[in-house]
Coordinates of C-alpha atoms in Angstrom, one line a residue:
M1 CA -17.3 2.6 14.0
S2 CA -15.6 -0.6 12.8
Y3 CA -15.6 -1.5 9.2
G4 CA -15.9 -5.1 7.9
Q5 CA -18.3 -6.7 10.4
G6 CA -18.6 -10.3 9.4
E7 CA -22.4 -10.4 9.8
E8 CA -25.0 -7.7 10.2
Q9 CA -26.2 -7.1 13.7
V10 CA -29.5 -5.9 14.9
S11 CA -29.4 -2.4 16.2
P12 CA -31.6 -1.4 19.2
I13 CA -34.4 1.1 18.5
V14 CA -33.2 4.5 19.6
K15 CA -35.7 6.5 21.6
T16 CA -35.6 10.1 20.6
T17 CA -36.7 11.6 23.8
I18 CA -35.2 11.6 27.3
K19 CA -37.5 12.5 30.2
K20 CA -35.0 14.1 32.5
P21 CA -33.2 17.4 31.6
F22 CA -30.1 17.0 29.5
T23 CA -26.8 17.0 31.4
M24 CA -23.4 16.3 29.9
D25 CA -22.9 13.1 31.9
L26 CA -25.6 11.5 29.8
V27 CA -23.2 11.6 26.9
V28 CA -19.7 11.6 28.5
D29 CA -18.7 8.5 30.5
E30 CA -17.3 9.3 33.9
R31 CA -14.1 7.5 33.2
V32 CA -13.6 9.5 30.0
A33 CA -14.4 12.8 31.8
K34 CA -11.7 12.1 34.3
M35 CA -9.0 11.4 31.7
A36 CA -6.7 14.1 30.4
T37 CA -7.5 15.9 27.2
P38 CA -6.6 13.7 24.2
E39 CA -3.6 14.2 22.0
M40 CA -4.3 16.2 18.8
R41 CA -3.3 14.4 15.6
P42 CA -3.4 17.0 12.8
E43 CA -1.4 14.7 10.4
M44 CA -4.3 12.3 10.1
V45 CA -7.2 14.8 9.7
G46 CA -8.8 14.6 6.3
V47 CA -12.1 16.4 7.1
K48 CA -12.9 19.2 4.5
M49 CA -16.1 20.5 6.0
A50 CA -16.4 23.4 8.3
I51 CA -17.6 22.6 11.9
S52 CA -20.0 25.2 13.3
S53 CA -18.7 26.1 16.7
P54 CA -17.4 29.3 18.2
S55 CA -14.6 27.2 19.8
E56 CA -11.5 26.6 17.7
K57 CA -10.5 23.8 20.1
A58 CA -13.9 22.1 19.7
R59 CA -13.6 22.3 15.9
A60 CA -10.1 20.7 16.0
Y61 CA -11.3 17.9 18.4
V62 CA -14.2 17.1 16.1
K63 CA -12.1 16.9 13.0
T64 CA -9.6 14.7 14.7
G65 CA -12.4 12.6 16.1
F66 CA -13.8 12.0 12.6
A67 CA -10.4 11.0 11.4
L68 CA -10.1 8.5 14.3
V69 CA -13.6 7.1 13.5
H70 CA -12.4 6.3 9.9
A71 CA -9.1 4.9 11.4
Q72 CA -11.3 2.5 13.4
W73 CA -10.0 3.7 16.8
D74 CA -13.4 4.2 18.3
F75 CA -12.6 4.9 21.9
E76 CA -10.0 7.5 21.1
A77 CA -12.5 9.1 18.7
Y78 CA -15.1 9.2 21.5
R79 CA -12.6 10.9 23.7
H80 CA -12.0 13.6 21.1
F81 CA -15.7 14.3 20.7
C82 CA -16.1 14.5 24.5
A83 CA -13.3 17.0 24.6
A84 CA -15.1 19.0 21.9
L85 CA -18.2 19.0 24.1
A86 CA -16.2 20.2 27.1
E87 CA -15.4 23.3 25.0
D88 CA -18.8 23.7 23.4
Q89 CA -21.8 21.8 24.9
D90 CA -23.9 22.7 21.8
C91 CA -21.5 21.5 19.1
L92 CA -23.8 19.6 16.9
M93 CA -21.1 17.6 15.0
A94 CA -19.5 16.5 18.3
Y95 CA -22.8 14.7 19.2
C96 CA -22.9 13.3 15.7
G97 CA -19.3 12.1 16.2
V98 CA -20.1 10.4 19.5
T99 CA -22.9 8.6 17.7
L100 CA -20.6 7.3 15.0
A101 CA -17.8 6.4 17.5
L102 CA -20.2 4.3 19.6
A103 CA -22.3 3.0 16.6
K104 CA -21.6 -0.6 17.2
P105 CA -24.8 -2.1 18.6
H106 CA -25.0 -3.3 22.2
N107 CA -21.6 -2.0 23.2
E108 CA -21.0 -1.0 26.8
Y109 CA -21.3 2.7 25.9
A110 CA -24.6 2.3 24.0
K111 CA -26.5 4.5 26.5
Y112 CA -24.2 7.4 25.8
R113 CA -24.8 7.0 22.0
M114 CA -28.6 7.0 22.6
A115 CA -28.3 10.2 24.6
A116 CA -26.1 11.8 21.9
V117 CA -28.7 11.0 19.3
T118 CA -31.5 12.5 21.3
R119 CA -29.4 15.6 22.1
M120 CA -28.4 16.3 18.4
L121 CA -32.0 15.8 17.2
D122 CA -33.2 18.2 19.9
L123 CA -30.6 20.7 18.7
V124 CA -31.8 20.3 15.1
D125 CA -35.5 20.7 16.1
A126 CA -34.7 23.8 18.2
D127 CA -32.8 25.3 15.2
E128 CA -35.7 24.6 12.8
A129 CA -38.1 26.3 15.3
R130 CA -35.8 29.2 15.4
V131 CA -35.8 29.6 11.6
K132 CA -39.6 29.3 11.5
A133 CA -39.7 32.1 14.0
G134 CA -37.8 34.3 11.6
N135 CA -34.4 34.0 13.1
V136 CA -31.1 33.0 11.4
E137 CA -30.3 29.3 11.5
R138 CA -27.5 28.3 13.9
F139 CA -26.4 25.1 12.1
P140 CA -25.9 24.9 8.4
A141 CA -28.0 22.5 6.2
V142 CA -25.0 20.3 5.6
E143 CA -24.6 19.6 9.3
K144 CA -28.3 19.0 9.9
G145 CA -28.4 16.6 6.9
F146 CA -25.4 14.7 8.3
V147 CA -27.1 14.5 11.7
L148 CA -30.3 13.0 10.2
A149 CA -28.4 10.4 8.2
T150 CA -26.4 9.4 11.3
A151 CA -29.5 9.1 13.4
T152 CA -31.0 6.9 10.7
L153 CA -27.9 4.7 10.7
V154 CA -28.2 3.8 14.4
S155 CA -31.9 3.6 14.7
A156 CA -33.5 2.5 11.5
S157 CA -31.7 1.3 8.3
P158 CA -28.0 1.4 7.6
R159 CA -28.8 1.2 3.8
A160 CA -31.3 4.0 4.0
A161 CA -28.7 6.0 5.9
G162 CA -26.2 5.2 3.1
M163 CA -28.6 6.7 0.6
M164 CA -29.0 9.8 2.7
F165 CA -25.2 10.2 2.9
Q166 CA -25.0 9.7 -0.8
R167 CA -27.4 12.5 -1.5
L168 CA -25.4 14.7 0.9
G169 CA -22.2 13.9 -0.9
E170 CA -23.7 14.7 -4.3
K171 CA -25.0 18.0 -3.0
F172 CA -21.8 18.8 -1.1
P173 CA -18.9 17.1 -2.9
H174 CA -16.3 18.3 -0.4
L175 CA -18.1 16.4 2.3
I176 CA -15.7 13.4 2.2
Q177 CA -16.9 11.6 5.2
A178 CA -20.5 11.5 3.9
R179 CA -19.2 10.1 0.6
L180 CA -17.2 7.5 2.4
L181 CA -20.1 6.5 4.7
S182 CA -22.3 6.2 1.7
V183 CA -19.9 3.7 0.1
F184 CA -19.5 1.8 3.3
L185 CA -23.3 1.5 4.1
T186 CA -24.3 0.5 0.5
R187 CA -21.3 -1.8 -0.2
G188 CA -21.8 -5.5 -1.0
G189 CA -19.5 -8.5 -0.5
Y190 CA -18.1 -11.4 -2.4
D191 CA -19.8 -14.5 -3.8
V192 CA -18.7 -18.1 -3.2
L193 CA -16.2 -17.9 -6.2
G194 CA -14.5 -14.8 -4.7
S195 CA -16.0 -12.3 -7.2
P196 CA -17.3 -9.0 -5.9
T197 CA -21.1 -8.5 -6.0
P198 CA -22.5 -5.6 -8.1
E199 CA -22.8 -3.5 -5.0
Q200 CA -19.2 -4.2 -4.0
K201 CA -18.0 -3.4 -7.5
L202 CA -19.8 -0.1 -7.3
A203 CA -18.2 0.6 -3.9
I204 CA -14.8 -0.1 -5.2
T205 CA -15.4 2.1 -8.2
N206 CA -16.6 5.0 -6.1
T207 CA -13.7 4.7 -3.7
R208 CA -11.2 4.7 -6.6
K209 CA -12.8 8.0 -7.7
L210 CA -12.2 9.4 -4.2
L211 CA -8.7 8.2 -4.3
H212 CA -8.2 10.0 -7.6
E213 CA -9.6 13.2 -6.2
Y214 CA -7.8 13.0 -2.8
P215 CA -4.7 10.8 -3.4
T216 CA -3.1 11.8 -0.1
N217 CA -6.1 12.2 2.2
P218 CA -5.6 9.9 5.2
M219 CA -9.4 9.3 5.6
V220 CA -9.8 8.2 2.0
L221 CA -6.6 6.1 2.1
G222 CA -7.7 4.4 5.4
F223 CA -11.1 3.7 4.0
W224 CA -9.6 2.0 0.9
L225 CA -7.7 -0.3 3.2
S226 CA -10.8 -1.1 5.2
L227 CA -13.0 -1.7 2.1
N228 CA -10.6 -4.3 0.8
A229 CA -9.6 -6.0 4.1
E230 CA -11.6 -9.1 3.3
A231 CA -11.2 -9.1 -0.5
P232 CA -10.2 -12.6 -1.8
A233 CA -6.7 -12.6 -3.3
S234 CA -8.3 -13.6 -6.6
S235 CA -10.3 -10.4 -6.8
I236 CA -7.5 -7.8 -6.3
N237 CA -3.8 -7.5 -6.6
I238 CA -2.7 -6.7 -3.1
K239 CA 0.9 -5.9 -3.9
K240 CA -0.1 -3.5 -6.6
D241 CA -3.5 -2.0 -5.6
I242 CA -3.3 -2.0 -1.8
L243 CA 0.1 -2.2 -0.3
P244 CA 1.5 1.1 -1.7
Y245 CA -1.4 2.9 -0.1
A246 CA -1.0 1.1 3.2
R247 CA 2.7 1.9 3.3
Y248 CA 2.2 5.5 2.4
L249 CA -0.5 6.0 5.1
A250 CA 1.6 4.3 7.8
N251 CA 4.6 6.4 6.9
K252 CA 2.5 9.6 6.7
C253 CA 0.9 8.9 10.1
P254 CA 3.4 6.8 12.0
G255 CA 1.8 7.5 15.3
V256 CA -1.6 6.0 14.5
P257 CA -1.5 2.3 15.7
S258 CA -4.6 1.2 13.8
W259 CA -3.0 2.2 10.5
Q260 CA 0.2 0.3 11.4
H261 CA -2.1 -2.7 12.1
A262 CA -3.7 -2.2 8.7
L263 CA -0.3 -2.2 7.1
G264 CA 0.6 -5.4 8.9
H265 CA -2.6 -7.0 7.7
Y266 CA -1.7 -6.4 4.1
E267 CA 1.9 -7.3 4.4
W268 CA 0.7 -10.6 6.0
R269 CA -1.7 -11.2 3.2
A270 CA 1.1 -10.6 0.7
G271 CA 3.3 -13.1 2.5
N272 CA 5.8 -10.4 3.6
Y273 CA 5.9 -11.8 7.2
L274 CA 8.9 -9.9 8.4
L275 CA 7.4 -6.6 7.3
A276 CA 4.1 -7.7 8.9
E277 CA 5.9 -8.6 12.1
N278 CA 7.5 -5.2 12.2
A279 CA 4.1 -3.4 11.6
F280 CA 2.2 -5.4 14.2
T281 CA 5.1 -4.8 16.7
R282 CA 4.9 -1.0 16.0
A283 CA 1.1 -1.1 16.4
A284 CA 1.3 -3.0 19.7
D285 CA 4.0 -0.7 21.0
L286 CA 2.0 2.4 20.1
Y287 CA -1.1 1.1 21.8
G288 CA 1.0 0.1 24.8
R289 CA 2.6 3.5 25.2
W290 CA -0.9 5.1 24.7
M291 CA -2.3 3.0 27.5
K292 CA 0.5 3.9 29.9
R293 CA 0.3 7.6 29.1
E294 CA -3.5 7.7 29.5
G295 CA -3.7 5.4 32.5
V296 CA -6.1 2.8 30.9
G297 CA -5.9 -0.9 30.2
V298 CA -7.0 -3.3 27.5
N299 CA -10.7 -2.7 28.5
D300 CA -10.5 0.4 26.3
C301 CA -7.6 -0.7 24.0
E302 CA -8.6 -4.0 22.4
G303 CA -6.4 -2.9 19.5
Y304 CA -3.4 -3.9 21.6
V305 CA -4.7 -7.4 21.9
R306 CA -5.6 -7.6 18.3
A307 CA -2.2 -6.5 17.1
K308 CA -0.5 -9.0 19.5
C309 CA -2.8 -11.8 18.2
Y310 CA -1.9 -11.0 14.7
L311 CA 1.8 -10.8 15.6
A312 CA 1.7 -14.3 17.1
N313 CA 0.0 -15.6 13.9
T314 CA 2.6 -13.9 11.8
L315 CA 5.5 -15.5 13.8
Y316 CA 3.9 -18.9 13.5
Q317 CA 3.4 -18.6 9.7
R318 CA 7.1 -17.8 9.2
G319 CA 8.1 -20.8 11.2
S320 CA 8.8 -19.2 14.6
F321 CA 6.6 -21.3 16.8
L322 CA 8.4 -20.6 20.1
A323 CA 8.3 -16.8 19.5
A324 CA 4.6 -17.0 18.6
M325 CA 3.9 -19.0 21.8
K326 CA 5.8 -16.4 23.9
V327 CA 3.5 -13.7 22.6
A328 CA 0.5 -15.9 23.2
R329 CA 1.4 -16.6 26.8
E330 CA 1.9 -12.9 27.4
L331 CA -1.6 -12.3 26.3
R332 CA -3.0 -15.2 28.2
A333 CA -1.5 -13.7 31.4
I334 CA -3.7 -10.5 31.1
K335 CA -6.5 -10.7 33.6
L336 CA -10.1 -10.2 32.8
D337 CA -12.0 -7.4 34.4
P338 CA -15.2 -8.6 36.1
A339 CA -16.4 -5.0 36.6
R340 CA -16.7 -4.5 32.8
P341 CA -17.8 -7.9 31.3
T342 CA -18.8 -6.4 27.9
S343 CA -15.8 -4.2 27.3
P344 CA -14.0 -4.7 24.0
G345 CA -10.9 -5.7 25.8
N346 CA -12.6 -8.3 27.8
Q347 CA -14.3 -9.7 24.7
I348 CA -11.2 -10.1 22.6
L349 CA -9.4 -11.7 25.6
L350 CA -12.2 -14.2 26.1
W351 CA -12.7 -15.1 22.4
R352 CA -9.2 -14.7 21.0
A353 CA -6.3 -14.3 23.4
Y354 CA -7.3 -17.0 25.9
S355 CA -7.6 -19.6 23.2
L356 CA -4.5 -18.5 21.3
P357 CA -1.9 -20.8 22.9
A358 CA -4.3 -23.8 22.3
R359 CA -4.8 -22.8 18.7
L360 CA -1.1 -22.5 18.1
Y361 CA -0.5 -26.0 19.6
I362 CA -3.3 -27.3 17.3
A363 CA -1.6 -25.9 14.3
H364 CA 1.9 -27.0 15.4
G365 CA 0.7 -30.6 16.0
A366 CA 3.9 -32.0 17.6
D367 CA 3.9 -34.9 20.0
G368 CA 2.2 -33.8 23.2
D369 CA 0.8 -30.6 21.8
M370 CA -2.8 -31.6 22.2
D371 CA -2.2 -32.2 25.9
R372 CA -0.4 -28.9 26.2
A373 CA -3.3 -27.2 24.4
L374 CA -5.8 -28.6 26.8
K375 CA -3.8 -27.4 29.8
S376 CA -3.6 -23.8 28.3
F377 CA -7.3 -23.2 28.5
P378 CA -8.8 -21.0 31.3
G379 CA -10.6 -23.0 33.9
K380 CA -14.3 -22.8 34.6
E381 CA -13.8 -20.7 37.7
E382 CA -11.8 -18.2 35.8
L383 CA -14.7 -17.8 33.3
R384 CA -17.6 -18.3 35.7
H385 CA -18.3 -14.6 36.3
F386 CA -18.5 -14.0 32.5
V387 CA -20.4 -17.1 31.5
E388 CA -23.0 -16.8 34.2
H389 CA -23.3 -13.0 34.1
P390 CA -27.0 -12.1 34.8
K391 CA -27.2 -9.4 32.1
S392 CA -24.4 -10.1 29.6
P393 CA -23.4 -13.8 29.7
T394 CA -20.7 -14.7 27.2
L395 CA -20.7 -17.8 24.9
A396 CA -16.9 -17.8 24.9
G397 CA -17.2 -20.6 27.5
V398 CA -19.1 -22.8 25.0
Y399 CA -16.5 -22.0 22.4
T400 CA -13.7 -23.1 24.8
E401 CA -15.5 -26.3 25.6
A402 CA -15.9 -27.0 21.9
L403 CA -12.2 -26.6 21.3
S404 CA -11.5 -28.9 24.2
A405 CA -13.8 -31.5 22.6
Y406 CA -11.9 -31.0 19.4
L407 CA -8.6 -31.7 21.2
G408 CA -10.0 -34.8 22.8
C409 CA -10.9 -36.1 19.4
R410 CA -7.4 -35.3 18.1
K411 CA -5.8 -37.1 21.0
A412 CA -8.0 -40.2 20.3
I413 CA -6.9 -40.1 16.7
D414 CA -3.2 -39.8 17.8
D415 CA -3.8 -42.8 20.1
K416 CA -5.5 -44.7 17.2
A417 CA -8.7 -45.0 19.2
M418 CA -10.8 -44.4 16.2
A419 CA -14.1 -45.5 17.6
A420 CA -13.7 -43.1 20.5
A421 CA -12.6 -40.4 18.1
G422 CA -15.8 -40.8 16.1
V423 CA -18.0 -40.6 19.1
L424 CA -16.2 -37.5 20.5
H425 CA -16.6 -35.8 17.1
K426 CA -20.2 -36.6 16.3
K427 CA -21.7 -36.5 19.8
T428 CA -19.5 -34.2 21.9
F429 CA -17.9 -31.7 19.5
R430 CA -21.0 -31.3 17.4
R431 CA -23.2 -30.8 20.5
Y432 CA -21.3 -27.6 21.3
I433 CA -21.6 -26.4 17.7
V434 CA -25.4 -27.0 17.9
A435 CA -25.5 -25.2 21.3
M436 CA -23.9 -22.2 19.8
A437 CA -26.0 -22.2 16.7
K438 CA -29.3 -22.4 18.7
V439 CA -28.6 -19.0 20.2
A440 CA -27.6 -17.2 17.0
N441 CA -30.6 -14.8 17.1
G442 CA -29.9 -13.8 20.7
A443 CA -26.2 -13.5 20.0
K444 CA -27.0 -10.8 17.5
R445 CA -28.1 -8.6 20.4
S446 CA -24.9 -9.1 22.4
A447 CA -21.7 -7.1 22.6
D448 CA -19.5 -10.0 21.5
Y449 CA -21.5 -11.0 18.4
S450 CA -18.7 -10.5 15.9
H451 CA -16.4 -12.7 18.0
Y452 CA -19.2 -15.3 18.3
F453 CA -19.7 -15.2 14.5
N454 CA -16.1 -15.8 13.7
A455 CA -15.7 -18.4 16.4
G456 CA -18.7 -20.3 15.0
S457 CA -17.1 -20.1 11.5
S458 CA -13.9 -21.6 12.8
L459 CA -15.7 -24.5 14.5
A460 CA -17.4 -25.3 11.2
I461 CA -13.9 -25.6 9.7
Y462 CA -12.7 -27.8 12.5
D463 CA -15.8 -30.0 12.2
M464 CA -15.0 -30.8 8.6
E465 CA -11.3 -31.3 9.4
L466 CA -12.2 -33.8 12.2
A467 CA -14.5 -35.7 9.9
G468 CA -11.6 -35.9 7.4
L469 CA -9.1 -37.0 10.0
V470 CA -11.4 -39.7 11.4
A471 CA -12.0 -41.0 7.9
M472 CA -8.4 -40.9 6.9
H473 CA -7.2 -42.8 9.9
G474 CA -10.3 -45.0 10.2
A475 CA -11.7 -48.0 8.4
Q476 CA -10.3 -48.8 4.9
D477 CA -13.6 -48.5 3.1
M478 CA -14.2 -44.9 4.5
R479 CA -10.7 -43.4 3.8
M480 CA -11.6 -42.2 0.3
T481 CA -14.2 -39.9 1.9
A482 CA -11.5 -38.0 3.7
S483 CA -10.7 -35.9 0.6
N484 CA -14.2 -34.6 0.4
W485 CA -14.3 -33.6 4.1
F486 CA -11.0 -31.8 3.7
R487 CA -12.3 -30.0 0.6
S488 CA -15.3 -28.9 2.6
A489 CA -13.1 -27.6 5.4
R490 CA -11.0 -25.7 2.7
D491 CA -14.2 -24.2 1.2
K492 CA -15.3 -22.9 4.6
Q493 CA -12.0 -21.3 5.3
G494 CA -12.5 -17.7 4.3
L495 CA -10.8 -14.5 5.4
A496 CA -11.3 -13.3 9.0
S497 CA -13.2 -10.1 9.3
M498 CA -12.3 -6.7 10.8
M499 CA -8.5 -7.1 10.1
M500 CA -8.3 -10.0 12.5
P501 CA -5.9 -13.0 11.9
P502 CA -7.6 -16.3 11.0
L503 CA -8.7 -18.3 14.1
V504 CA -7.7 -21.5 12.2
M505 CA -4.0 -21.1 11.5
T506 CA -3.5 -24.2 9.3
A507 CA -4.4 -23.9 5.6
M508 CA -6.9 -26.8 5.1
E509 CA -5.3 -27.4 1.7
N510 CA -2.5 -28.9 3.8
R511 CA -4.8 -31.5 5.2
L512 CA -5.9 -32.5 1.8
A513 CA -2.2 -32.8 0.8
E514 CA -1.5 -35.0 3.8
Y515 CA -4.3 -37.3 2.6
Y516 CA -2.8 -37.5 -0.9
L517 CA 0.6 -38.2 0.5
A518 CA -0.9 -41.0 2.6
I519 CA -2.3 -42.7 -0.5
G520 CA 0.8 -42.1 -2.6
K521 CA -0.5 -39.4 -4.9
H522 CA 2.5 -37.1 -4.8
Q523 CA 1.5 -34.8 -7.6
E524 CA -2.0 -34.2 -6.2
A525 CA -0.3 -33.5 -2.8
L526 CA 2.0 -31.0 -4.4
D527 CA -1.0 -29.2 -6.0
A528 CA -2.8 -29.1 -2.6
Y529 CA 0.2 -27.7 -0.8
T530 CA 0.7 -25.2 -3.5
A531 CA -2.9 -24.1 -3.0
G532 CA -2.2 -23.8 0.7
E533 CA 0.8 -21.6 0.1
K534 CA -1.5 -19.5 -2.1
R535 CA -4.0 -19.1 0.7
Y536 CA -1.3 -17.9 3.2
P537 CA 1.5 -16.8 0.9
N538 CA 5.0 -18.0 2.1
N539 CA 3.6 -19.9 5.0
V540 CA 6.4 -22.3 6.1
A541 CA 4.1 -25.3 6.7
S542 CA 2.9 -25.4 3.1
M543 CA 6.3 -24.7 1.7
L544 CA 7.8 -27.6 3.7
G545 CA 5.1 -29.8 2.2
I546 CA 5.9 -28.5 -1.3
K547 CA 9.5 -29.3 -0.8
R548 CA 8.8 -32.8 0.4
C549 CA 6.5 -33.5 -2.6
L550 CA 9.1 -32.3 -5.0
E551 CA 11.7 -34.6 -3.5
L552 CA 9.3 -37.5 -3.8
L553 CA 8.7 -36.6 -7.4
G554 CA 12.4 -36.6 -8.0
R555 CA 12.5 -32.8 -8.6
N556 CA 15.4 -32.1 -6.3
D557 CA 16.6 -28.9 -8.0
A558 CA 13.1 -27.4 -7.5
A559 CA 13.0 -28.6 -3.9
A560 CA 16.3 -26.9 -3.3
V561 CA 14.9 -23.6 -4.6
V562 CA 11.9 -24.0 -2.2
Q563 CA 14.3 -24.7 0.7
K564 CA 16.1 -21.4 0.0
Q565 CA 12.7 -19.6 0.1
I566 CA 11.9 -21.3 3.4
D567 CA 15.3 -20.3 4.8
M568 CA 14.8 -16.7 3.7
V569 CA 11.3 -16.5 5.3
K570 CA 12.5 -18.0 8.6
T571 CA 15.8 -16.1 9.0
M572 CA 15.2 -12.7 7.4
K573 CA 15.7 -9.9 9.9

C-alpha cells in the first residue's frame, strides 16, 4: 500500500459476496503460488499485536507482511500473506494483509484483493454467528475491528476507515499499525506557500508521539519517512528531523531495499548526492539480487526501476551526465512485457524509464542534444500493443508524443525559427496536453494513474518553460514577458510524489536566471540561481550559474569558494 499518492484515485466498489465456493486460488495468484516461500525478515518487524492462528509460521509471515506493507514493498508483502495462508487458510489477518498489500485501485491483482475482502468478511460473519449460538469467539475483537476498517478503506471511504483505525488505536494503544493507518488516512497536505494544512500538522504531531513511544520501531520510523517524503524544504529541517531516522533505519535493516531508497531520497533532498548515489545503488543491487533469487523480473519489482531512475537523476545533479546516461540507457534496454500490460514494472518503464534518456538530454541542453533526445524515444510499433490495448490502453504514448513536440519546439528555438517554435508550442505541444487532460476522469480508473498525474504535472511545467523561451528569444516587445512565464514554470515545479525523482530535472529558477543574464541583470540572475540551488541543494547547474554571476559582479573570491564546492560535489568518492 503505497504512501504519498499525488492525487486521490477512485476505488472500485467491492462486492462482498462471491457466488462460487471459496478456493485459495481466488486470493493467491498462480505465479506467487509457484514461487518459493519468501525470506523472513525479523529485523524489520514492528507489529505488537498477537495474530490469532495456531500456526507459528503463519503468525510470523503475517507480521513480516505488515512490516513490508509499511515499507512500501507491496508485492513482497503479498507473498508473505500468501505464505501465511498456505500454513493456515483461515488466518483472518492474512486476508486483511492481502487487502492492504493490494490496496492500490485498479492494479493487476485487484481481483485477488476483492476475493480477500469477501473471505475475511465471511470469516467475521461466521464468527459472529458462532458467538450468538453460545460458542467461544474464534477471532478477537481487535482483529475483527481491524478487518472492518480495512474493508471500509478499499470499498467505501478512506477517511472513514481512518476514523475507524483511530478508534481502534485509542482502544488498543499497542496496535501500532492501526494508529499509523489512522494518521495516513486522515492526513492533509501543504498549501501553495508550502505550509502544512491543519490535518497535516495533526498527522505530524501524532506521528511524533509514536516516535517518542517507539523510537526504534522500524514501522514507525518508516512511516515518518513516508509522511514527510513530499514536505517542502521550508516546512521541515530535513537534516535534523528526517535524515537521522532514515540513516538509523537503513542501518538497522540493511537488507530492505525500499528503506535504502528512502534514505537516498532524503540524502538527495539534502544535497548529499554522493550519499544518495550510494543508497540508490544499494537499493537497486538489493532489488536485483532479490529478482535473481526469486526468478522474477521488473514486472513485480518496479522498485528496481525506481531506484535506478533516481540514481540517474542523482548523477546528473552532481554533474556526472555521462554516468547518468549510462544508467538511463540500461533501463531503456529493458523490454516491456506484452502479457502483463498493467504490471507496476511495465508502467514505470513506459512512463519513466523509456523517457529518461530524453529528459536527461533536455536538462543537459548541449548542441545536438535535442536531436539525440528525439532518437531515444520508443517507436510507435514498440508501444502499439500498450497504447491500443483493448482493456488497459496506456496514455504513455501521448506523453511521449508531447515530449517529442516539446523537443521540436526547442529545436526550432535553437535554429532561431521563432515563428515555427510558436506554432509548435501553441498548436502541437498544447494539443497533447489537452488530449491528456480530457481523459482525466477515466485515467483515475486506470492502473497507471499516479504516473499519468505526475507526467501531466511535468508537461504543465514544460508548457510554461516553452512560453518563456519563445518570448525570450522572440520579438523585442515580448521579451519582458519571459520572466513571468519562467516564474509560472517555477511555481508549478513541486516535489514528485511517492519518493520518485522529479521528471523535470532542471530547476526552473535557472531559466529565470538565464533571462536576467540575457538582459544584463546580474544580481537578479544571482538571486534566481541561488533559489534554484535551494530547490535542488548542491545541484551543479545552479552552482555554475551562481559562480558565473559572482564573476560578472566582480566578486571573484566568492566565485572561487563556489568553484571549490562544485569540485567537491563532482569529485567526492
